Amino acid sequence: MSKNYYEILGLDKTASDDDIRKAYKKLAIKWHPDKNLDNKVEAEKKFKEISEAYSILSDTDKKQQYDHF
């Protein structure tokens, strides 16, 4: 099962580049492992998912490929 990067960032497919950036920053701050010392394992997992989603959706070519499939 493939990951839904839009869902991870809490966005829909019509999200603009600015919306993607804002959602990433908000979630990255919320789930950063240094901010979640009491739940570091889950925070690291979520932070990696968020970073992966952002790396795909913030790159125009990667986003077009992702949206195509």
mmCIF file of C-alpha atoms in Angstrom:
data_model
loop_
_atom_site.group_PDB
_atom_site.id
_atom_site.type_symbol
_atom_site.label_atom_id
_atom_site.label_comp_id
_atom_site.label_asym_id
_atom_site.label_seq_id
_atom_site.Cartn_x
_atom_site.Cartn_y
_atom_site.Cartn_z
ATOM 1 C CA MET A 1 0.000 0.000 0.000
ATOM 2 C CA SER A 2 1.437 3.349 -0.999
ATOM 3 C CA LYS A 3 1.437 6.333 1.277
ATOM 4 C CA ASN A 4 -0.876 9.262 0.685
ATOM 5 C CA TYR A 5 1.471 12.207 1.097
ATOM 6 C CA TYR A 6 -1.359 14.730 0.937
ATOM 7 C CA GLU A 7 -3.132 12.942 3.780
ATOM 8 C CA ILE A 8 0.059 12.857 5.860
ATOM 9 C CA LEU A 9 0.311 16.643 5.573
ATOM 10 C CA GLY A 10 -3.445 17.104 6.042
ATOM 11 C CA LEU A 11 -3.965 18.572 2.567
ATOM 12 C CA ASP A 12 -5.958 17.847 -0.561
ATOM 13 C CA LYS A 13 -4.575 17.490 -4.085
ATOM 14 C CA THR A 14 -5.391 21.091 -4.963
ATOM 15 C CA ALA A 15 -3.010 22.446 -2.316
ATOM 16 C CA SER A 16 -0.644 25.155 -3.498
ATOM 17 C CA ASP A 17 3.116 25.109 -2.946
ATOM 18 C CA ASP A 18 2.635 27.640 -0.155
ATOM 19 C CA ASP A 19 -0.009 25.458 1.522
ATOM 20 C CA ILE A 20 2.337 22.466 1.343
ATOM 21 C CA ARG A 21 5.190 24.452 2.887
ATOM 22 C CA LYS A 22 3.001 25.814 5.704
ATOM 23 C CA ALA A 23 1.540 22.391 6.521
ATOM 24 C CA TYR A 24 5.013 20.861 6.602
ATOM 25 C CA LYS A 25 6.412 23.525 8.920
ATOM 26 C CA LYS A 26 3.463 23.229 11.297
ATOM 27 C CA LEU A 27 3.685 19.437 11.506
ATOM 28 C CA ALA A 28 7.483 19.373 11.634
ATOM 29 C CA ILE A 29 7.446 21.617 14.688
ATOM 30 C CA LYS A 30 4.681 19.560 16.306
ATOM 31 C CA TRP A 31 6.349 16.175 15.714
ATOM 32 C CA HIS A 32 10.029 17.069 16.011
ATOM 33 C CA PRO A 33 11.670 14.412 18.240
ATOM 34 C CA ASP A 34 13.352 17.073 20.387
ATOM 35 C CA LYS A 35 9.924 18.526 21.218
ATOM 36 C CA ASN A 36 8.432 15.115 22.096
ATOM 37 C CA LEU A 37 10.863 13.654 24.577
ATOM 38 C CA ASP A 38 8.141 11.635 26.313
ATOM 39 C CA ASN A 39 7.143 9.915 23.032
ATOM 40 C CA LYS A 40 10.355 10.061 21.018
ATOM 41 C CA VAL A 41 9.901 6.820 19.032
ATOM 42 C CA GLU A 42 6.502 7.780 17.622
ATOM 43 C CA ALA A 43 7.661 11.354 17.060
ATOM 44 C CA GLU A 44 10.654 10.151 15.025
ATOM 45 C CA LYS A 45 8.390 7.951 12.900
ATOM 46 C CA LYS A 46 5.897 10.767 12.252
ATOM 47 C CA PHE A 47 8.671 13.285 11.588
ATOM 48 C CA LYS A 48 10.214 10.978 8.965
ATOM 49 C CA GLU A 49 6.819 10.486 7.275
ATOM 50 C CA ILE A 50 6.209 14.237 7.224
ATOM 51 C CA SER A 51 9.687 14.917 5.830
ATOM 52 C CA GLU A 52 9.253 12.250 3.144
ATOM 53 C CA ALA A 53 5.885 13.682 2.110
ATOM 54 C CA TYR A 54 7.320 17.181 1.929
ATOM 55 C CA SER A 55 10.347 16.082 -0.088
ATOM 56 C CA ILE A 56 8.034 14.623 -2.755
ATOM 57 C CA LEU A 57 5.350 17.306 -2.802
ATOM 58 C CA SER A 58 7.736 20.268 -2.698
ATOM 59 C CA ASP A 59 9.661 19.090 -5.786
ATOM 60 C CA THR A 60 7.710 19.905 -8.956
ATOM 61 C CA ASP A 61 8.938 16.912 -10.965
ATOM 62 C CA LYS A 62 8.470 14.411 -8.136
ATOM 63 C CA LYS A 63 5.021 15.828 -7.385
ATOM 64 C CA GLN A 64 3.940 15.464 -11.015
ATOM 65 C CA GLN A 65 5.091 11.825 -11.034
ATOM 66 C CA TYR A 66 3.361 11.153 -7.715
ATOM 67 C CA ASP A 67 0.108 12.796 -8.879
ATOM 68 C CA HIS A 68 0.229 10.844 -12.150
ATOM 69 C CA PHE A 69 0.196 7.518 -10.288
#
